[in-house]
Structures are given as C-alpha cells and as structure tokens.
Amino acid sequence: MTAPSQISVVQRAGWLAAALLLAPLASAAAQSGPPPTVIVESVREARFVTQVEALGTLRPNARVEITALVTEQVDTLHVDDGVRVERGDRLVDLRHIQEDALLEEALATKAEAEELLDDAQRLFATGSGSEALLTERRRAAAVAAARVKAAEAQIADRVITAPFAGRIGIRSLSPGATVEPGDLILRLIDDSILKLDFSVPSLFLADLAVGSEIEARSRAFPDEVFRGRIASIDAEADPVTRSVLVRAFIPNEERRLLPGLLMEVELALKAREALVVSEESLIPFGEDTFVLVAAEREGAMRVERRKVRTGGRRIGEVEVLEGLSDGERVVVEGGIKVRPGQAVTIREAVTEESLSPGDETAARPASIRTGG
C-alpha cells in the first residue's frame, strides 16, 4: 500500500476532482456545524488578446556587394571600415589614367567637330555650302559625342560611388591590389530601417494584417523593446511547418541594432472583450473543465458545479467562452472543503481592482510560442 506521504500531487488533484464531481448533492439539513468559508471572485469582462511569440532575424533594408567590372588595379579607397556615406559619395577609384587620356582626346575631337558643324551650318544658311557637307559634319559631330560618352563610361567603371546612403562594412581589399570582374571590393548596408523576418502558424493567417504593430527584443539589449509594423505577408505557407513568413520593418535611427541579430518577436492578435476567471477556479476532469459557482438558492449561498469551455490563457487568467455570465461568483479557494449544493459562507478575493477601484486593468496577452 502506498504511504500517505508518497501520494503525488497529481493523485490528490485527481481525487479532489472526482470527489467534487461524483459526490451526491448535500442538503442543508445534512450539514453539521457552521457553513464552510470559501473565497470567491466575480467573473469579469476584460480586454483579451492572443499573443504569438516567434523568433526572427534582422536583415538590412538594402545591402549591396560592390564588385569590380573590369580588370584593374585599386588606386584609391575613399572610405574606411564602418563609416557612413551618402548616396553618390565616391568610394573607390580604380586606375584610369589611360581612360582619362582617351576622354581628353574625345573631348577635343568633339569640340573640333562642333566647330566644323557650325561653319557648315552658316555656309548652308547663306547658300555657299552644300547640303551634303552639312550632313557629313553632323555625322562627324555625332560620332565625336558618342566617343566622349564611351570614354566617360570607361571611367565610370573605374570610379565607384555609393548607390544609396548607408554604412560600409569591413573592406576586403587595399590600394594597389588588382581586381578582376566579380571580385568583391566593399559591402554597403542601409541600416536606417531593418527588416525582421519571422514565421507565424497559418492558424493565425486570418488575423494577420499589414500595419499591425509588433514588439521585438534582443539579448544584446535585454531591457529594451523595439517596436515595428508588419510590412508584408508571404504569398504562400510552408508546406512542411504550415507557417507563414511575415516581414516587419523596425526603425533604427540610432543605428544600434545590427543586421543578423536574433530577435524575440511578440505579435498581439485577435483583440477582443472576453469573460475572464482566475486559473485557480478551474477544475479539470478528463477532457472537461468545471468551476464551482456560488449563488443564492433556498435562502442560503450555495455552490453548484458548472461546466465551462475555455479559450485563451495568460498569466493567472483564463478566457471563458461558454458556461458563465459576467458578474457570477466562482470559488477560487476553499473548494476542497465543499460539495456541490452545500451552503457556504463567502468572502470576496482581494484583487487588483479591489485595491485600486476605478483603475482599468491593462490587457495582458495570451501567449503562444512559435519557432522562427
């Protein structure tokens, strides 16, 4: 036989539930002594949200790897590691001495061709020049202008500027190094806004909306909350995990967060007004859940067993979907001493609302954790 000291908490809880559910109703006459005292709490209406928790990874708003387009030697690096640049700032010069000379030659040829074209136009206007000569001079001027553009394009391939404002990563080359097409020179990252990608179970797809606010935390800044908004929702769900990829934007004006950081994401969904009871009032039995409701009957305050259907949960509280009405009193302490139908003396539980009348209790979210 099992010693009383060895009886598990689970066994005791099971016996308690069985006693409450299976014991016959006790009449008032059968009770001896004063009615037992129980502590009750009123069923209350409160704002309830379902909070989904996920893990996500920060990504830059824009990221580009600046590579060489031609085989050439690095002449000048105009930026250092980690510096910030604006769009159009000069970053790298590859050697372009020969291209500079070709550009000067093309500019001189263009200037000469334009002068000859002006002379041909004057002669043609006075009737002294032929139309054939004017056409030839126009063609020569156009060819000269095209050669200038070609020379400028060759220099542009060797003078690299920032395509957007951002921060330079760690350089992989130094002046004097020879690069070939495709070789990495610099990385440029726009971290003014960061993208946070995370997965949400498709169960919540109907409640996801672009523009919804999210909160994110990082172990790098354990005491801070970073807020952002959902920017996009993927067009398909993952066929293996049945989850949907969600992307949020988080402002990063102070440039404290870095791309690549792991973030803990909290997303509040399905905000609603709901009936709420304390977790202590619930009596699980098999697949069902019951509470003891204290109500006046036959001239005395008696308890009755009531089956309820619960919804979301949050710390210390449970949403009730069916079985209770606003204002009803449920037993939160002392239920082990009574049977359904027994007369009791009730005491109201001390709650935050009773300590601070008039103060509204902030909505605390139900928590659902997902992977990311």
mmCIF file of C-alpha atoms in Angstrom:
data_model
loop_
_atom_site.group_PDB
_atom_site.id
_atom_site.type_symbol
_atom_site.label_atom_id
_atom_site.label_comp_id
_atom_site.label_asym_id
_atom_site.label_seq_id
_atom_site.Cartn_x
_atom_site.Cartn_y
_atom_site.Cartn_z
ATOM 1 C CA MET A 1 0.000 0.000 0.000
ATOM 2 C CA THR A 2 1.243 3.493 -0.830
ATOM 3 C CA ALA A 3 2.118 5.585 2.210
ATOM 4 C CA PRO A 4 0.219 8.874 2.581
ATOM 5 C CA SER A 5 3.455 10.800 2.359
ATOM 6 C CA GLN A 6 4.135 9.221 -1.009
ATOM 7 C CA ILE A 7 0.870 10.305 -2.609
ATOM 8 C CA SER A 8 1.631 12.563 -5.568
ATOM 9 C CA VAL A 9 0.153 15.971 -6.132
ATOM 10 C CA VAL A 10 -1.404 14.694 -9.338
ATOM 11 C CA GLN A 11 -3.177 11.874 -7.438
ATOM 12 C CA ARG A 12 -4.516 14.289 -4.848
ATOM 13 C CA ALA A 13 -5.779 16.623 -7.570
ATOM 14 C CA GLY A 14 -7.488 13.709 -9.283
ATOM 15 C CA TRP A 15 -9.182 12.610 -6.069
ATOM 16 C CA LEU A 16 -10.342 16.142 -5.409
ATOM 17 C CA ALA A 17 -11.864 16.453 -8.872
ATOM 18 C CA ALA A 18 -13.537 13.076 -8.548
ATOM 19 C CA ALA A 19 -14.957 13.980 -5.130
ATOM 20 C CA LEU A 20 -16.361 17.250 -6.424
ATOM 21 C CA LEU A 21 -17.927 15.716 -9.500
ATOM 22 C CA LEU A 22 -19.155 12.365 -8.257
ATOM 23 C CA ALA A 23 -20.288 13.063 -4.665
ATOM 24 C CA PRO A 24 -24.077 13.332 -4.235
ATOM 25 C CA LEU A 25 -25.529 16.718 -3.508
ATOM 26 C CA ALA A 26 -25.579 17.514 0.197
ATOM 27 C CA SER A 27 -28.721 19.045 1.612
ATOM 28 C CA ALA A 28 -28.655 21.906 4.090
ATOM 29 C CA ALA A 29 -30.185 19.678 6.755
ATOM 30 C CA ALA A 30 -27.392 17.147 6.408
ATOM 31 C CA GLN A 31 -24.752 19.723 7.209
ATOM 32 C CA SER A 32 -23.450 19.872 10.719
ATOM 33 C CA GLY A 33 -21.747 22.917 12.147
ATOM 34 C CA PRO A 34 -21.356 26.311 10.514
ATOM 35 C CA PRO A 35 -21.121 26.511 6.714
ATOM 36 C CA PRO A 36 -17.523 26.363 5.443
ATOM 37 C CA THR A 37 -15.988 29.578 4.180
ATOM 38 C CA VAL A 38 -14.824 29.849 0.586
ATOM 39 C CA ILE A 39 -13.141 32.681 -1.247
ATOM 40 C CA VAL A 40 -14.889 33.737 -4.432
ATOM 41 C CA GLU A 41 -14.100 36.028 -7.292
ATOM 42 C CA SER A 42 -16.509 37.617 -9.749
ATOM 43 C CA VAL A 43 -16.420 36.686 -13.412
ATOM 44 C CA ARG A 44 -15.278 39.850 -15.126
ATOM 45 C CA GLU A 45 -15.120 41.232 -18.601
ATOM 46 C CA ALA A 46 -11.684 42.321 -19.780
ATOM 47 C CA ARG A 47 -9.816 43.072 -22.962
ATOM 48 C CA PHE A 48 -8.117 39.903 -24.115
ATOM 49 C CA VAL A 49 -5.558 39.425 -26.869
ATOM 50 C CA THR A 50 -3.811 36.374 -28.225
ATOM 51 C CA GLN A 51 -0.094 36.987 -28.240
ATOM 52 C CA VAL A 52 2.012 34.992 -30.665
ATOM 53 C CA GLU A 53 5.697 34.691 -29.859
ATOM 54 C CA ALA A 54 8.277 33.878 -32.522
ATOM 55 C CA LEU A 55 11.960 34.155 -33.319
ATOM 56 C CA GLY A 56 13.124 36.299 -36.203
ATOM 57 C CA THR A 57 16.310 37.525 -37.841
ATOM 58 C CA LEU A 58 17.098 41.140 -38.656
ATOM 59 C CA ARG A 59 18.032 41.984 -42.228
ATOM 60 C CA PRO A 60 19.160 45.312 -43.698
ATOM 61 C CA ASN A 61 16.760 47.489 -45.624
ATOM 62 C CA ALA A 62 19.189 47.305 -48.543
ATOM 63 C CA ARG A 63 22.518 45.542 -48.992
ATOM 64 C CA VAL A 64 24.881 45.582 -51.941
ATOM 65 C CA GLU A 65 28.223 43.975 -52.641
ATOM 66 C CA ILE A 66 30.307 46.345 -54.713
ATOM 67 C CA THR A 67 32.385 44.366 -57.185
ATOM 68 C CA ALA A 68 34.808 45.175 -59.984
ATOM 69 C CA LEU A 69 33.524 45.412 -63.545
ATOM 70 C CA VAL A 70 36.961 45.443 -65.175
ATOM 71 C CA THR A 71 40.419 44.056 -64.545
ATOM 72 C CA GLU A 72 42.334 46.932 -62.986
ATOM 73 C CA GLN A 73 44.438 47.991 -60.034
ATOM 74 C CA VAL A 74 42.861 49.645 -56.976
ATOM 75 C CA ASP A 75 44.148 53.222 -56.967
ATOM 76 C CA THR A 76 42.317 54.930 -54.063
ATOM 77 C CA LEU A 77 39.907 53.877 -51.315
ATOM 78 C CA HIS A 78 38.000 56.964 -50.197
ATOM 79 C CA VAL A 79 36.276 55.305 -47.195
ATOM 80 C CA ASP A 80 37.310 53.387 -44.089
ATOM 81 C CA ASP A 81 35.696 50.396 -42.431
ATOM 82 C CA GLY A 82 32.356 51.142 -40.787
ATOM 83 C CA VAL A 83 31.979 54.743 -41.970
ATOM 84 C CA ARG A 84 28.666 56.133 -43.160
ATOM 85 C CA VAL A 85 28.256 57.512 -46.633
ATOM 86 C CA GLU A 86 25.579 59.340 -48.572
ATOM 87 C CA ARG A 87 24.231 58.429 -51.969
ATOM 88 C CA GLY A 88 26.663 59.476 -54.685
ATOM 89 C CA ASP A 89 29.711 59.646 -52.401
ATOM 90 C CA ARG A 90 32.922 58.450 -54.050
ATOM 91 C CA LEU A 91 34.005 55.113 -52.603
ATOM 92 C CA VAL A 92 36.757 53.580 -54.760
ATOM 93 C CA ASP A 93 38.934 54.653 -57.681
ATOM 94 C CA LEU A 94 40.496 52.041 -59.922
ATOM 95 C CA ARG A 95 43.372 53.216 -62.081
ATOM 96 C CA HIS A 96 42.034 55.154 -65.079
ATOM 97 C CA ILE A 97 44.998 57.143 -66.441
ATOM 98 C CA GLN A 98 44.611 55.759 -69.950
ATOM 99 C CA GLU A 99 40.868 56.323 -69.871
ATOM 100 C CA ASP A 100 41.405 59.942 -68.791
ATOM 101 C CA ALA A 101 43.641 60.459 -71.805
ATOM 102 C CA LEU A 102 41.075 58.887 -74.111
ATOM 103 C CA LEU A 103 38.418 61.175 -72.675
ATOM 104 C CA GLU A 104 40.567 64.280 -73.257
ATOM 105 C CA GLU A 105 41.152 63.177 -76.846
ATOM 106 C CA ALA A 106 37.445 62.520 -77.375
ATOM 107 C CA LEU A 107 36.514 65.918 -75.917
ATOM 108 C CA ALA A 108 38.972 67.680 -78.218
ATOM 109 C CA THR A 109 37.645 65.793 -81.237
ATOM 110 C CA LYS A 110 34.105 66.666 -80.240
ATOM 111 C CA ALA A 111 34.930 70.382 -79.881
ATOM 112 C CA GLU A 112 36.565 70.412 -83.325
ATOM 113 C CA ALA A 113 33.622 68.562 -84.895
ATOM 114 C CA GLU A 114 31.171 71.027 -83.373
ATOM 115 C CA GLU A 115 33.139 73.997 -84.754
ATOM 116 C CA LEU A 116 33.168 72.459 -88.226
ATOM 117 C CA LEU A 117 29.435 71.806 -87.937
ATOM 118 C CA ASP A 118 28.808 75.446 -87.003
ATOM 119 C CA ASP A 119 30.788 76.582 -90.092
ATOM 120 C CA ALA A 120 28.849 74.219 -92.349
ATOM 121 C CA GLN A 121 25.533 75.483 -90.959
ATOM 122 C CA ARG A 122 26.499 79.132 -91.616
ATOM 123 C CA LEU A 123 27.638 78.350 -95.165
ATOM 124 C CA PHE A 124 24.476 76.411 -95.884
ATOM 125 C CA ALA A 125 22.329 79.229 -94.494
ATOM 126 C CA THR A 126 23.984 81.740 -96.897
ATOM 127 C CA GLY A 127 23.805 79.375 -99.863
ATOM 128 C CA SER A 128 27.573 78.942 -100.027
ATOM 129 C CA GLY A 129 27.664 75.405 -98.652
ATOM 130 C CA SER A 130 26.121 72.175 -99.863
ATOM 131 C CA GLU A 131 23.636 70.038 -98.019
ATOM 132 C CA ALA A 132 25.972 67.052 -98.383
ATOM 133 C CA LEU A 133 28.713 68.876 -96.486
ATOM 134 C CA LEU A 134 26.275 69.811 -93.707
ATOM 135 C CA THR A 135 25.133 66.179 -93.399
ATOM 136 C CA GLU A 136 28.730 64.942 -93.224
ATOM 137 C CA ARG A 137 29.621 67.451 -90.496
ATOM 138 C CA ARG A 138 26.566 66.495 -88.456
ATOM 139 C CA ARG A 139 27.567 62.841 -88.668
ATOM 140 C CA ALA A 140 31.107 63.637 -87.574
ATOM 141 C CA ALA A 141 29.839 65.651 -84.587
ATOM 142 C CA ALA A 142 27.547 62.798 -83.534
ATOM 143 C CA VAL A 143 30.400 60.274 -83.722
ATOM 144 C CA ALA A 144 32.619 62.559 -81.641
ATOM 145 C CA ALA A 145 29.903 62.929 -78.986
ATOM 146 C CA ALA A 146 29.462 59.136 -78.870
ATOM 147 C CA ARG A 147 33.193 58.668 -78.311
ATOM 148 C CA VAL A 148 33.041 61.075 -75.375
ATOM 149 C CA LYS A 149 30.246 59.016 -73.802
ATOM 150 C CA ALA A 150 32.221 55.816 -74.341
ATOM 151 C CA ALA A 151 35.279 57.304 -72.634
ATOM 152 C CA GLU A 152 33.174 58.564 -69.731
ATOM 153 C CA ALA A 153 31.605 55.094 -69.351
ATOM 154 C CA GLN A 154 35.058 53.500 -69.141
ATOM 155 C CA ILE A 155 35.999 55.923 -66.378
ATOM 156 C CA ALA A 156 32.678 55.327 -64.597
ATOM 157 C CA ASP A 157 33.514 51.598 -64.488
ATOM 158 C CA ARG A 158 36.640 52.564 -62.566
ATOM 159 C CA VAL A 159 35.162 55.240 -60.276
ATOM 160 C CA ILE A 160 32.677 53.619 -57.879
ATOM 161 C CA THR A 161 30.119 55.719 -55.972
ATOM 162 C CA ALA A 162 27.544 54.817 -53.320
ATOM 163 C CA PRO A 163 24.192 53.760 -54.823
ATOM 164 C CA PHE A 164 22.402 54.677 -51.564
ATOM 165 C CA ALA A 165 23.118 56.065 -48.121
ATOM 166 C CA GLY A 166 24.425 53.502 -45.686
ATOM 167 C CA ARG A 167 27.327 52.040 -43.760
ATOM 168 C CA ILE A 168 30.470 50.494 -45.200
ATOM 169 C CA GLY A 169 31.367 47.019 -43.998
ATOM 170 C CA ILE A 170 34.865 45.700 -43.423
ATOM 171 C CA ARG A 171 36.979 46.151 -46.532
ATOM 172 C CA SER A 172 38.402 43.131 -48.273
ATOM 173 C CA LEU A 173 40.985 44.946 -50.450
ATOM 174 C CA SER A 174 43.689 47.601 -50.106
ATOM 175 C CA PRO A 175 45.138 50.142 -52.563
ATOM 176 C CA GLY A 176 47.476 48.509 -55.045
ATOM 177 C CA ALA A 177 45.563 45.254 -55.262
ATOM 178 C CA THR A 178 44.492 44.057 -58.678
ATOM 179 C CA VAL A 179 40.857 43.126 -59.107
ATOM 180 C CA GLU A 180 39.028 41.226 -61.794
ATOM 181 C CA PRO A 181 35.362 41.327 -62.798
ATOM 182 C CA GLY A 182 33.248 39.955 -59.942
ATOM 183 C CA ASP A 183 35.845 40.463 -57.216
ATOM 184 C CA LEU A 184 34.349 41.915 -54.017
ATOM 185 C CA ILE A 185 35.643 45.385 -53.100
ATOM 186 C CA LEU A 186 33.192 46.712 -50.480
ATOM 187 C CA ARG A 187 29.864 45.953 -48.815
ATOM 188 C CA LEU A 188 27.347 48.744 -48.322
ATOM 189 C CA ILE A 189 24.395 48.307 -45.941
ATOM 190 C CA ASP A 190 21.371 50.543 -45.409
ATOM 191 C CA ASP A 191 20.516 50.026 -41.736
ATOM 192 C CA SER A 192 18.256 53.050 -41.227
ATOM 193 C CA ILE A 193 15.345 50.596 -41.278
ATOM 194 C CA LEU A 194 15.728 46.888 -40.565
ATOM 195 C CA LYS A 195 13.610 44.055 -41.875
ATOM 196 C CA LEU A 196 12.563 41.450 -39.328
ATOM 197 C CA ASP A 197 11.518 38.118 -40.853
ATOM 198 C CA PHE A 198 9.694 35.580 -38.689
ATOM 199 C CA SER A 199 7.205 32.733 -39.114
ATOM 200 C CA VAL A 200 3.643 32.614 -37.763
ATOM 201 C CA PRO A 201 1.451 29.474 -37.724
ATOM 202 C CA SER A 202 -1.067 29.574 -40.563
ATOM 203 C CA LEU A 203 -3.760 29.148 -37.893
ATOM 204 C CA PHE A 204 -3.483 32.915 -37.353
ATOM 205 C CA LEU A 205 -3.459 33.861 -41.043
ATOM 206 C CA ALA A 206 -6.921 35.456 -40.909
ATOM 207 C CA ASP A 207 -5.792 37.727 -38.065
ATOM 208 C CA LEU A 208 -2.545 38.897 -39.675
ATOM 209 C CA ALA A 209 -2.703 42.326 -41.282
ATOM 210 C CA VAL A 210 -0.194 44.665 -42.856
ATOM 211 C CA GLY A 211 0.333 47.582 -40.498
ATOM 212 C CA SER A 212 -0.139 45.595 -37.279
ATOM 213 C CA GLU A 213 2.323 46.551 -34.559
ATOM 214 C CA ILE A 214 4.947 44.128 -33.268
ATOM 215 C CA GLU A 215 7.373 44.227 -30.351
ATOM 216 C CA ALA A 216 10.840 42.709 -30.509
ATOM 217 C CA ARG A 217 13.612 42.128 -28.002
ATOM 218 C CA SER A 218 17.261 41.189 -28.348
ATOM 219 C CA ARG A 219 19.608 39.658 -25.814
ATOM 220 C CA ALA A 220 22.072 42.365 -26.806
ATOM 221 C CA PHE A 221 19.662 44.903 -25.251
ATOM 222 C CA PRO A 222 17.746 42.849 -22.644
ATOM 223 C CA ASP A 223 15.923 45.808 -21.071
ATOM 224 C CA GLU A 224 14.694 47.436 -24.283
ATOM 225 C CA VAL A 225 11.694 46.882 -26.515
ATOM 226 C CA PHE A 226 11.922 47.696 -30.223
ATOM 227 C CA ARG A 227 8.649 48.355 -31.996
ATOM 228 C CA GLY A 228 7.792 47.987 -35.637
ATOM 229 C CA ARG A 229 4.964 47.182 -38.009
ATOM 230 C CA ILE A 230 4.169 44.324 -40.359
ATOM 231 C CA ALA A 231 5.140 45.348 -43.885
ATOM 232 C CA SER A 232 4.313 42.208 -45.853
ATOM 233 C CA ILE A 233 2.983 38.662 -45.560
ATOM 234 C CA ASP A 234 4.293 35.888 -47.782
ATOM 235 C CA ALA A 235 2.078 34.687 -50.603
ATOM 236 C CA GLU A 236 2.332 31.015 -49.589
ATOM 237 C CA ALA A 237 2.640 28.884 -46.468
ATOM 238 C CA ASP A 238 5.489 26.482 -45.807
ATOM 239 C CA PRO A 239 4.133 23.014 -46.748
ATOM 240 C CA VAL A 240 6.201 21.340 -44.007
ATOM 241 C CA THR A 241 5.697 23.606 -40.989
ATOM 242 C CA ARG A 242 2.336 25.093 -42.127
ATOM 243 C CA SER A 243 3.640 28.503 -41.144
ATOM 244 C CA VAL A 244 3.636 31.818 -42.989
ATOM 245 C CA LEU A 245 6.658 34.083 -43.343
ATOM 246 C CA VAL A 246 5.972 37.597 -42.106
ATOM 247 C CA ARG A 247 8.209 40.641 -42.580
ATOM 248 C CA ALA A 248 8.114 43.670 -40.306
ATOM 249 C CA PHE A 249 10.037 46.942 -40.520
ATOM 250 C CA ILE A 250 11.764 48.268 -37.392
ATOM 251 C CA PRO A 251 13.072 51.877 -37.430
ATOM 252 C CA ASN A 252 16.753 52.053 -36.483
ATOM 253 C CA GLU A 253 17.501 55.774 -36.414
ATOM 254 C CA GLU A 254 20.114 55.391 -33.693
ATOM 255 C CA ARG A 255 21.772 52.557 -35.626
ATOM 256 C CA ARG A 256 22.007 50.383 -32.511
ATOM 257 C CA LEU A 257 20.599 47.188 -33.989
ATOM 258 C CA LEU A 258 22.705 45.247 -36.467
ATOM 259 C CA PRO A 259 21.525 43.038 -39.319
ATOM 260 C CA GLY A 260 21.801 39.369 -38.442
ATOM 261 C CA LEU A 261 20.728 39.701 -34.796
ATOM 262 C CA LEU A 262 18.230 37.165 -33.467
ATOM 263 C CA MET A 263 15.081 38.838 -32.133
ATOM 264 C CA GLU A 264 12.261 37.574 -29.930
ATOM 265 C CA VAL A 265 9.043 38.788 -31.529
ATOM 266 C CA GLU A 266 5.693 39.379 -29.825
ATOM 267 C CA LEU A 267 2.646 39.910 -32.003
ATOM 268 C CA ALA A 268 -0.758 40.706 -30.477
ATOM 269 C CA LEU A 269 -3.687 39.262 -32.421
ATOM 270 C CA LYS A 270 -7.479 38.982 -32.039
ATOM 271 C CA ALA A 271 -8.042 41.799 -29.555
ATOM 272 C CA ARG A 272 -11.469 41.254 -28.016
ATOM 273 C CA GLU A 273 -13.651 41.739 -24.954
ATOM 274 C CA ALA A 274 -13.899 38.444 -23.090
ATOM 275 C CA LEU A 275 -15.105 36.918 -19.807
ATOM 276 C CA VAL A 276 -12.139 36.099 -17.591
ATOM 277 C CA VAL A 277 -11.661 33.960 -14.458
ATOM 278 C CA SER A 278 -8.616 33.090 -12.389
ATOM 279 C CA GLU A 279 -6.780 29.875 -13.180
ATOM 280 C CA GLU A 280 -7.291 28.733 -9.569
ATOM 281 C CA SER A 281 -11.039 28.408 -10.153
ATOM 282 C CA LEU A 282 -10.744 25.731 -12.840
ATOM 283 C CA ILE A 283 -11.346 22.045 -12.024
ATOM 284 C CA PRO A 284 -10.165 19.803 -14.879
ATOM 285 C CA PHE A 285 -11.782 16.384 -15.115
ATOM 286 C CA GLY A 286 -10.919 14.210 -18.089
ATOM 287 C CA GLU A 287 -11.426 16.274 -21.212
ATOM 288 C CA ASP A 288 -13.857 18.655 -19.494
ATOM 289 C CA THR A 289 -13.339 21.679 -17.270
ATOM 290 C CA PHE A 290 -15.604 22.750 -14.408
ATOM 291 C CA VAL A 291 -15.879 25.576 -11.883
ATOM 292 C CA LEU A 292 -17.785 25.938 -8.623
ATOM 293 C CA VAL A 293 -20.258 28.817 -8.820
ATOM 294 C CA ALA A 294 -21.562 30.398 -5.592
ATOM 295 C CA ALA A 295 -25.157 31.616 -5.900
ATOM 296 C CA GLU A 296 -28.106 32.231 -3.570
ATOM 297 C CA ARG A 297 -30.558 29.340 -3.548
ATOM 298 C CA GLU A 298 -33.125 28.158 -0.974
ATOM 299 C CA GLY A 299 -32.354 31.069 1.290
ATOM 300 C CA ALA A 300 -28.630 30.379 1.526
ATOM 301 C CA MET A 301 -25.473 30.878 -0.517
ATOM 302 C CA ARG A 302 -24.705 27.528 -2.122
ATOM 303 C CA VAL A 303 -22.146 26.208 -4.599
ATOM 304 C CA GLU A 304 -23.000 24.446 -7.820
ATOM 305 C CA ARG A 305 -20.808 22.689 -10.305
ATOM 306 C CA ARG A 306 -20.711 24.311 -13.778
ATOM 307 C CA LYS A 307 -19.101 23.000 -16.947
ATOM 308 C CA VAL A 308 -17.257 25.684 -18.900
ATOM 309 C CA ARG A 309 -15.477 25.977 -22.218
ATOM 310 C CA THR A 310 -12.224 27.916 -22.051
ATOM 311 C CA GLY A 311 -10.321 29.859 -24.685
ATOM 312 C CA GLY A 312 -7.020 31.699 -24.480
ATOM 313 C CA ARG A 313 -4.822 31.815 -21.422
ATOM 314 C CA ARG A 314 -2.470 34.354 -19.925
ATOM 315 C CA ILE A 315 -0.590 34.562 -16.650
ATOM 316 C CA GLY A 316 -3.057 33.693 -13.877
ATOM 317 C CA GLU A 317 -6.183 34.134 -16.018
ATOM 318 C CA VAL A 318 -8.280 32.144 -18.463
ATOM 319 C CA GLU A 319 -10.789 33.241 -21.081
ATOM 320 C CA VAL A 320 -14.239 31.627 -20.687
ATOM 321 C CA LEU A 321 -16.168 31.087 -23.910
ATOM 322 C CA GLU A 322 -19.228 29.273 -22.547
ATOM 323 C CA GLY A 323 -20.786 28.382 -19.192
ATOM 324 C CA LEU A 324 -20.524 31.617 -17.191
ATOM 325 C CA SER A 325 -22.008 35.105 -17.194
ATOM 326 C CA ASP A 326 -20.462 38.421 -16.269
ATOM 327 C CA GLY A 327 -20.671 39.041 -12.506
ATOM 328 C CA GLU A 328 -21.203 35.438 -11.387
ATOM 329 C CA ARG A 329 -19.044 34.349 -8.459
ATOM 330 C CA VAL A 330 -16.682 31.403 -8.812
ATOM 331 C CA VAL A 331 -14.788 29.703 -5.985
ATOM 332 C CA VAL A 332 -11.036 30.328 -6.149
ATOM 333 C CA GLU A 333 -10.082 28.985 -2.712
ATOM 334 C CA GLY A 334 -11.667 26.563 -0.256
ATOM 335 C CA GLY A 335 -13.416 24.410 -2.856
ATOM 336 C CA ILE A 336 -11.794 21.297 -1.414
ATOM 337 C CA LYS A 337 -13.950 21.691 1.717
ATOM 338 C CA VAL A 338 -17.353 21.758 -0.011
ATOM 339 C CA ARG A 339 -19.575 19.646 -2.200
ATOM 340 C CA PRO A 340 -21.915 20.842 -4.934
ATOM 341 C CA GLY A 341 -25.184 22.018 -3.387
ATOM 342 C CA GLN A 342 -23.664 22.710 0.029
ATOM 343 C CA ALA A 343 -24.301 26.001 1.822
ATOM 344 C CA VAL A 344 -21.210 28.147 2.267
ATOM 345 C CA THR A 345 -20.051 31.441 3.653
ATOM 346 C CA ILE A 346 -18.314 33.511 1.014
ATOM 347 C CA ARG A 347 -15.502 36.004 1.150
ATOM 348 C CA GLU A 348 -14.503 38.148 -1.789
ATOM 349 C CA ALA A 349 -10.985 37.659 -3.090
ATOM 350 C CA VAL A 350 -8.617 40.611 -2.870
ATOM 351 C CA THR A 351 -7.830 41.652 -6.448
ATOM 352 C CA GLU A 352 -6.039 44.482 -8.170
ATOM 353 C CA GLU A 353 -9.413 46.001 -8.947
ATOM 354 C CA SER A 354 -10.439 45.962 -5.295
ATOM 355 C CA LEU A 355 -7.172 47.540 -4.233
ATOM 356 C CA SER A 356 -7.399 50.299 -6.853
ATOM 357 C CA PRO A 357 -11.048 50.977 -7.638
ATOM 358 C CA GLY A 358 -11.550 52.857 -10.859
ATOM 359 C CA ASP A 359 -8.234 51.766 -12.353
ATOM 360 C CA GLU A 360 -8.579 49.730 -15.512
ATOM 361 C CA THR A 361 -6.571 46.534 -15.634
ATOM 362 C CA ALA A 362 -4.267 46.514 -18.642
ATOM 363 C CA ALA A 363 -4.898 43.762 -21.129
ATOM 364 C CA ARG A 364 -2.354 41.006 -20.670
ATOM 365 C CA PRO A 365 -1.901 38.764 -23.680
ATOM 366 C CA ALA A 366 -2.378 35.066 -24.032
ATOM 367 C CA SER A 367 0.893 33.539 -25.101
ATOM 368 C CA ILE A 368 1.591 31.188 -27.976
ATOM 369 C CA ARG A 369 5.235 30.467 -28.806
ATOM 370 C CA THR A 370 6.369 29.533 -32.287
ATOM 371 C CA GLY A 371 9.666 28.963 -33.957
ATOM 372 C CA GLY A 372 11.259 31.419 -36.358
#
